[in-house]
PDB file of C-alpha atoms in Angstrom:
ATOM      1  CA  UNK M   1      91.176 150.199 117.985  1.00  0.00           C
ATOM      2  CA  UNK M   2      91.829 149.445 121.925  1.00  0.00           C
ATOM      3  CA  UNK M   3      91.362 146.615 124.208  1.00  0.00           C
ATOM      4  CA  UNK M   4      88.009 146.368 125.501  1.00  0.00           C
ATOM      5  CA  UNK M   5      88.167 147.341 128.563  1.00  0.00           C
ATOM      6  CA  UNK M   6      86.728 143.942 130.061  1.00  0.00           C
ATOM      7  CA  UNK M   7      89.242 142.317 128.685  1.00  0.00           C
ATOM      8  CA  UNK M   8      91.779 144.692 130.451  1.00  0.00           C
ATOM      9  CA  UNK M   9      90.158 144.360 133.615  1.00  0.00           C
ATOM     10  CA  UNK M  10      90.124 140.501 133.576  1.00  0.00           C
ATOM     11  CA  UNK M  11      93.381 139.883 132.513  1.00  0.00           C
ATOM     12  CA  UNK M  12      94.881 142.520 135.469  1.00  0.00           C
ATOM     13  CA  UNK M  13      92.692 140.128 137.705  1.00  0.00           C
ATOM     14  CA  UNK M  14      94.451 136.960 136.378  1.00  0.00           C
ATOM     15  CA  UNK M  15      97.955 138.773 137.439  1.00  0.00           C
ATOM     16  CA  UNK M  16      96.905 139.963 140.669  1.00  0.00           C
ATOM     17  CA  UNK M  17      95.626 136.422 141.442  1.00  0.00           C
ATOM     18  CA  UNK M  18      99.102 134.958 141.296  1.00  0.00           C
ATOM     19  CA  UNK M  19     100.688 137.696 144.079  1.00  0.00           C
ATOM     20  CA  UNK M  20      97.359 136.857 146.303  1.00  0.00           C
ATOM     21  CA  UNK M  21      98.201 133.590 146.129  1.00  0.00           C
ATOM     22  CA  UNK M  22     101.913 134.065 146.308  1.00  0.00           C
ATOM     23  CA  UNK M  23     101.417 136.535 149.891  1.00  0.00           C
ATOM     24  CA  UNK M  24      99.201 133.218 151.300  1.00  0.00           C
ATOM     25  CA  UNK M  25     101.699 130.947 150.480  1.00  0.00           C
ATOM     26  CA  UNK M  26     104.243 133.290 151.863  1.00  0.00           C
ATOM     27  CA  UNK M  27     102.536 133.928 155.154  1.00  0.00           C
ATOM     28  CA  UNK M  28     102.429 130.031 155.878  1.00  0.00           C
ATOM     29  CA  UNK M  29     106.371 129.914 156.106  1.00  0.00           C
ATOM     30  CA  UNK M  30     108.165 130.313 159.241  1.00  0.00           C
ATOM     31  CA  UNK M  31     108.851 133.596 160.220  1.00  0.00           C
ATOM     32  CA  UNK M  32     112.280 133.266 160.220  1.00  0.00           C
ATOM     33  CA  UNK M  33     111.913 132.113 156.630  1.00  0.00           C
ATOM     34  CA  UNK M  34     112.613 134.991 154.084  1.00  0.00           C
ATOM     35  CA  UNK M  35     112.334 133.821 150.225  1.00  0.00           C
ATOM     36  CA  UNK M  36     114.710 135.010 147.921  1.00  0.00           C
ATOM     37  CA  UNK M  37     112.078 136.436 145.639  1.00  0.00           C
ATOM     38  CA  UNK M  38     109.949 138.157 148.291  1.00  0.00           C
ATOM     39  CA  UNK M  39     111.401 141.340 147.958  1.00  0.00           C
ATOM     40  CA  UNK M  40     110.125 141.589 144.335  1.00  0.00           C
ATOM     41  CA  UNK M  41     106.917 140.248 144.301  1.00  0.00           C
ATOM     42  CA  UNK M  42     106.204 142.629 147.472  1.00  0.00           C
ATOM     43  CA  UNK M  43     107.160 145.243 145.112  1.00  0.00           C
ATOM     44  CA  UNK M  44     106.681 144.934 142.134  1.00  0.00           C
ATOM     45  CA  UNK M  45     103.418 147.566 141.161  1.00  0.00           C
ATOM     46  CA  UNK M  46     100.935 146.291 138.252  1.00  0.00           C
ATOM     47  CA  UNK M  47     100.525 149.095 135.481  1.00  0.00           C
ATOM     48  CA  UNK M  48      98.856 146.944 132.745  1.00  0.00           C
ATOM     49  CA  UNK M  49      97.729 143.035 131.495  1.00  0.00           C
ATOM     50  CA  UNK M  50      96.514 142.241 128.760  1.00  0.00           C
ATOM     51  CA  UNK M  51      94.316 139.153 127.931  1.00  0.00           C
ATOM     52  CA  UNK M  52      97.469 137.945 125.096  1.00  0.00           C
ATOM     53  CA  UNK M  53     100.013 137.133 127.340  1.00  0.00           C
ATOM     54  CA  UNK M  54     101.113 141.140 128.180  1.00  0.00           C
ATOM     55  CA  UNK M  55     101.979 142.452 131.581  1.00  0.00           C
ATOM     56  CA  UNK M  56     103.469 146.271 132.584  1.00  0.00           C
ATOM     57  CA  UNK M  57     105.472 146.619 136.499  1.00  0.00           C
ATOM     58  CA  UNK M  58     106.930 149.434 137.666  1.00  0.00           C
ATOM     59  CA  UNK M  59     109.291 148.557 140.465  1.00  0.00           C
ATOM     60  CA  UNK M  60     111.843 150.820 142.554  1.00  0.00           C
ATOM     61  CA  UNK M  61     114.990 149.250 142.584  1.00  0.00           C
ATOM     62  CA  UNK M  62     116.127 149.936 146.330  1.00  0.00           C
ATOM     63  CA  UNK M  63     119.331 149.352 147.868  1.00  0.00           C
ATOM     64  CA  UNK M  64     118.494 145.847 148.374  1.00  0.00           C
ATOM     65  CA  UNK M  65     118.765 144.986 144.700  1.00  0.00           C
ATOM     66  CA  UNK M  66     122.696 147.064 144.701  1.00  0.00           C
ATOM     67  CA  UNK M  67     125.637 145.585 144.347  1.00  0.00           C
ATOM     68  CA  UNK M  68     129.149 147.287 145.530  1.00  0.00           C
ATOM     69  CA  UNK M  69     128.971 149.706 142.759  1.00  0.00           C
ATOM     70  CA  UNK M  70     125.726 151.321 143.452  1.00  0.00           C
ATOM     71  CA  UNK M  71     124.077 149.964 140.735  1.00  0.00           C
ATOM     72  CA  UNK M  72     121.310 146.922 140.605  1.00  0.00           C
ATOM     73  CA  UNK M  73     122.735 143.959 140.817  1.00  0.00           C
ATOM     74  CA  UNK M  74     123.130 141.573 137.382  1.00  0.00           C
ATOM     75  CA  UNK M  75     121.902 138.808 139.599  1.00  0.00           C
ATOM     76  CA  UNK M  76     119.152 140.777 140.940  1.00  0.00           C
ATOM     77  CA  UNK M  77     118.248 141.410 137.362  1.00  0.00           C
ATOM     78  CA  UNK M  78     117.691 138.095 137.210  1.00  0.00           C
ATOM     79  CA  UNK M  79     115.224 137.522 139.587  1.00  0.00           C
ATOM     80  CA  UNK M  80     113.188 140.331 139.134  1.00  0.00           C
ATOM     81  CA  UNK M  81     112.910 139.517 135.308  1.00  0.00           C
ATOM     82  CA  UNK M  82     112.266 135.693 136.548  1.00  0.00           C
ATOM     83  CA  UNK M  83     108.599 137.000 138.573  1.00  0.00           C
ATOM     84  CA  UNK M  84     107.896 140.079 136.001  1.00  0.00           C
ATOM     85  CA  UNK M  85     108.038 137.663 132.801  1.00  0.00           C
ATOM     86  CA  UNK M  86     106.563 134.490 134.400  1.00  0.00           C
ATOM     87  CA  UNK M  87     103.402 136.733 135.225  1.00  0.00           C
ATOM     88  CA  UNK M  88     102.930 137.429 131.907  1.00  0.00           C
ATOM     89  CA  UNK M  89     101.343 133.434 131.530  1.00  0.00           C
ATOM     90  CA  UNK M  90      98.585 134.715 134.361  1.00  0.00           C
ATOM     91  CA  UNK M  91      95.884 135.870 131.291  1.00  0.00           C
ATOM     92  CA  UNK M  92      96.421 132.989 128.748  1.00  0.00           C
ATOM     93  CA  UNK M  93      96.476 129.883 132.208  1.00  0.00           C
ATOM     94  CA  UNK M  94      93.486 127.193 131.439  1.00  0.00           C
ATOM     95  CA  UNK M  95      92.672 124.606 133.818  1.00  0.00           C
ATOM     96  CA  UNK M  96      95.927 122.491 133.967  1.00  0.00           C
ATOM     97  CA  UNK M  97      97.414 124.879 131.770  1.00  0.00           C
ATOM     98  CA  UNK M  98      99.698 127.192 132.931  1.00  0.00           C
ATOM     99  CA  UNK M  99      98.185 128.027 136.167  1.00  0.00           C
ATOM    100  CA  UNK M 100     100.041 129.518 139.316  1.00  0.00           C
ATOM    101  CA  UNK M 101     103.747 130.601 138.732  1.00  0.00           C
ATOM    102  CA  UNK M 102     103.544 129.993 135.243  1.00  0.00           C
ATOM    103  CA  UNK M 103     105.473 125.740 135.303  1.00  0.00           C
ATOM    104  CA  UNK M 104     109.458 126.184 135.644  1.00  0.00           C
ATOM    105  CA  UNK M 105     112.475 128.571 133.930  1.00  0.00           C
ATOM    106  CA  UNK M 106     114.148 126.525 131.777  1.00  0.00           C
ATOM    107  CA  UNK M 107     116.644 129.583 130.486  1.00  0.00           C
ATOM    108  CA  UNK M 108     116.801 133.036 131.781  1.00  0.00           C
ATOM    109  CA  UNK M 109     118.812 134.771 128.630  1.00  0.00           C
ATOM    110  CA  UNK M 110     119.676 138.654 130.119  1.00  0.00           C
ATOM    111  CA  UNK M 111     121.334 141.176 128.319  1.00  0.00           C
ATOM    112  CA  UNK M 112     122.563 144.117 130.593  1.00  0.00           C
ATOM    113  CA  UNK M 113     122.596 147.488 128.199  1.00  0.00           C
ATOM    114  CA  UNK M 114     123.066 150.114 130.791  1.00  0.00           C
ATOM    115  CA  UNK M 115     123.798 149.804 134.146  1.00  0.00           C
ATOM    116  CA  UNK M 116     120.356 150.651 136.362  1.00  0.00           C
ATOM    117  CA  UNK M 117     121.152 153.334 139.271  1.00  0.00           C
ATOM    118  CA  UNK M 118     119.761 152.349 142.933  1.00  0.00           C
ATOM    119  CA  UNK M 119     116.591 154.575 144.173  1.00  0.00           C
ATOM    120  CA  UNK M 120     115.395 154.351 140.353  1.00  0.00           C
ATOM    121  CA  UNK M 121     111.934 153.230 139.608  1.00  0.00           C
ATOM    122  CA  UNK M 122     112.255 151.273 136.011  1.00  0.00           C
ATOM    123  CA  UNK M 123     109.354 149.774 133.671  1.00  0.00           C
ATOM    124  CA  UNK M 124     109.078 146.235 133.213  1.00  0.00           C
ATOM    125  CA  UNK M 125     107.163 145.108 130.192  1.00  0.00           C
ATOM    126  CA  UNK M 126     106.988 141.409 129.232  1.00  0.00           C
ATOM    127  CA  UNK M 127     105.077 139.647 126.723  1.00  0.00           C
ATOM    128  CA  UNK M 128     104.778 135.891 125.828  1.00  0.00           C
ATOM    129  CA  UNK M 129     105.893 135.076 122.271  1.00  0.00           C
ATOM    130  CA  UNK M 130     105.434 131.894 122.092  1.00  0.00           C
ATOM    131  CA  UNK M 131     102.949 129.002 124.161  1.00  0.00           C
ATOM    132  CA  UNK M 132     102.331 125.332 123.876  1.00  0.00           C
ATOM    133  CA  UNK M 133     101.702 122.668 125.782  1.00  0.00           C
ATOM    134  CA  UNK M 134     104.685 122.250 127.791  1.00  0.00           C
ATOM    135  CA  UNK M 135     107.040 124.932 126.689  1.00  0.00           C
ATOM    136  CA  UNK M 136     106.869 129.192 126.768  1.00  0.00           C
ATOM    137  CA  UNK M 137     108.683 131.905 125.456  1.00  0.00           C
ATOM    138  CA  UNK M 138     108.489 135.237 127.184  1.00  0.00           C
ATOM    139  CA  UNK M 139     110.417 138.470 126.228  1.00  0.00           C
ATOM    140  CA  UNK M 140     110.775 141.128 128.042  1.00  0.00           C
ATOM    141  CA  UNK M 141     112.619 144.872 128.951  1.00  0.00           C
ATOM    142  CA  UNK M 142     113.301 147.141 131.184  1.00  0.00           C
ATOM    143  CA  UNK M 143     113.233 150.590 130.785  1.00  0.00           C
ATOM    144  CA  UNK M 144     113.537 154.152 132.805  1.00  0.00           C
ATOM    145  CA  UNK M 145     109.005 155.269 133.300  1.00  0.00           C
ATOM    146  CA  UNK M 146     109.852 157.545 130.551  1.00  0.00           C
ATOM    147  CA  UNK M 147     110.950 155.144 127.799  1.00  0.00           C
ATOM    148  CA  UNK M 148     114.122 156.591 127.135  1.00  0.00           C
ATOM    149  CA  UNK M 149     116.624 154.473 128.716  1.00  0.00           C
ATOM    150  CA  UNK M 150     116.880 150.595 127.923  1.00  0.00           C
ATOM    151  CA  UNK M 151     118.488 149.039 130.918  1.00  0.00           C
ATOM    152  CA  UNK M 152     118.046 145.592 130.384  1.00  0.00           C
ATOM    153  CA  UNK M 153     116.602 143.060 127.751  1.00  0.00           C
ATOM    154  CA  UNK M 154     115.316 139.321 128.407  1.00  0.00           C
ATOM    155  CA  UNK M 155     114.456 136.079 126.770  1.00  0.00           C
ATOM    156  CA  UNK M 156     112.860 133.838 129.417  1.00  0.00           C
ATOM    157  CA  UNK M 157     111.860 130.119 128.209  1.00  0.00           C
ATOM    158  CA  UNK M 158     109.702 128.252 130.906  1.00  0.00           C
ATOM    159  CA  UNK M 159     108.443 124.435 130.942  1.00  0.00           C
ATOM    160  CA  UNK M 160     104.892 123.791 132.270  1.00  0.00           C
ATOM    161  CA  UNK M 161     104.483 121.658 135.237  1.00  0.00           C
ATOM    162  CA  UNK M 162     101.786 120.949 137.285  1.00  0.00           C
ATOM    163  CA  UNK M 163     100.324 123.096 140.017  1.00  0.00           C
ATOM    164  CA  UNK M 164     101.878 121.558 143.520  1.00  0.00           C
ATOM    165  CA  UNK M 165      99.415 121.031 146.254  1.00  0.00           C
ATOM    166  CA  UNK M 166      99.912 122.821 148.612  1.00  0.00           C
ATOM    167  CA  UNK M 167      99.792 126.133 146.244  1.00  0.00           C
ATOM    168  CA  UNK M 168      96.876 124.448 145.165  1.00  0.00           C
ATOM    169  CA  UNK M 169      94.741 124.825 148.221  1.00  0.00           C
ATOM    170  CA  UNK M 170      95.456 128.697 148.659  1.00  0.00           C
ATOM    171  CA  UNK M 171      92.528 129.419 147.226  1.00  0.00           C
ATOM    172  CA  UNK M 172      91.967 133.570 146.286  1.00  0.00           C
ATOM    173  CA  UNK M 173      88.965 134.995 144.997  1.00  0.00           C
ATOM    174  CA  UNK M 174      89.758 134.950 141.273  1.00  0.00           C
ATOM    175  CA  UNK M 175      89.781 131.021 141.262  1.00  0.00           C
ATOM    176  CA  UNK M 176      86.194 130.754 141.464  1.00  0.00           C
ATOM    177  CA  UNK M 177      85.938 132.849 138.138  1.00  0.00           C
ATOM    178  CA  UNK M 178      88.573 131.211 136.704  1.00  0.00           C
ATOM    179  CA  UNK M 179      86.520 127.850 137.509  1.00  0.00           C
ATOM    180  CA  UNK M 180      82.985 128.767 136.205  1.00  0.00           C
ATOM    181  CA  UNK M 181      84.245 130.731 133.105  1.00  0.00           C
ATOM    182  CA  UNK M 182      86.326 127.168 131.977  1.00  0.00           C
ATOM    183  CA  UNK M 183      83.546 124.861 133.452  1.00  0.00           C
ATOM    184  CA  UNK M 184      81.235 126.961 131.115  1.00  0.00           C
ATOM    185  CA  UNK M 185      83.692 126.827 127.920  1.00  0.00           C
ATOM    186  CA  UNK M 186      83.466 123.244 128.686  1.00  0.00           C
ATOM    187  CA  UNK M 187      79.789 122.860 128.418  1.00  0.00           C
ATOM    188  CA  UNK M 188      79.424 124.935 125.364  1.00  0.00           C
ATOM    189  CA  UNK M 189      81.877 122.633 123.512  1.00  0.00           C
ATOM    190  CA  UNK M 190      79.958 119.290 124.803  1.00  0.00           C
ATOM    191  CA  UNK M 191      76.238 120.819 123.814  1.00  0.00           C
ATOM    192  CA  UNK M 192      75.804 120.413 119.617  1.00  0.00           C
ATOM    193  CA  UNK M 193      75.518 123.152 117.814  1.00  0.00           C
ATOM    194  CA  UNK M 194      72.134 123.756 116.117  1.00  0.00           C
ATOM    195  CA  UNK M 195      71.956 124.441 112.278  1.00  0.00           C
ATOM    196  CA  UNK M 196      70.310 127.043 110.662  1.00  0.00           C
TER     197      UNK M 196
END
């Protein structure tokens, strides 16, 4: 049995939310101001969500991502699995928990299998494991599109903390959804339930 599609749908929304919101915030920085994880989030390309905690990317690794050998950089590696995994929180995010860029890495645990050639466009697949309260657990992989070839494996822990203001006030289109459908969770939960 699949995923309704709904369910698809809304949790692709939910991840393409957080890179609306991350190009707004982006735009209000100085020109001359170039983040260090711009490159990926203006690059990464959304295959899949899924409303547990699942998220597919494909991303070409270009020559920005190489390192002396021609090959992508371990620290690159890093970052890119950083953004890919955190994304993965976008679906499961409640009010307060959860929300925009997914609270703070607490450990970013790589393990480099195969070296990832430049000009390549890999598969990113993360899923969380494990959510609470304050602490995540997100694993991920990255593969060639085809499956074959397992580049790189990740275990990414992350501590929730609260949305900063400023990020706050970028407001994108998926916030008033994300608003009405928790507002309306609310109010079901307050009104009794009849017996029958």
């Amino acid at each position: 049995m699949g995923v309704p599609e709904a369910d698809r749908r809304k949790a692709m929304r939910a991840v393409e939310a957080m890179f609306e919101r991350y190009r707004i915030l982006a735009a209000q920085r100085p020109q001359d101001h170039i983040d260090f994880d711009r490159e990926v989030m203006d690059n990464l390309k959304l295959v899949d969500a899924g409303i547990d905690g699942s998220v597919e990317f494909e991303l070409y690794i270009a020559p920005d991502f190489s390192n002396l050998n021609n090959v992508m950089h371990g620290g690159a590696g890093g970052l890119i699995f950083d953004m890919a995994t955190t994304t993965a929180l976008c679906p499961i995010a409640k009010p307060g928990y959860w929300e925009f860029m997914g609270g703070v890495t607490r450990t970013l645990n790589l393990s480099y299998l195969k070296a990832v050639p430049i000009r390549t466009t890999v598969r990113l697949s993360s899923k969380v494991v494990s959510v609470g309260k304050q602490m995540a657990m997100i694993r991920g992989v990255m593969t060639s599109l085809d499956g074959r070839v397992t580049y790189c494996t990740v275990e990414h822990h992350k501590v929730n903390v609260p949305v900063q203001e400023q990020h706050r006030k970028a407001r994108v289109p998926w916030d008033d959804e994300f608003e009405r459908e928790w507002k309306a969770k609310e109010t079901e939960l307050k009104e009794p339930k009849s017996r029958i």
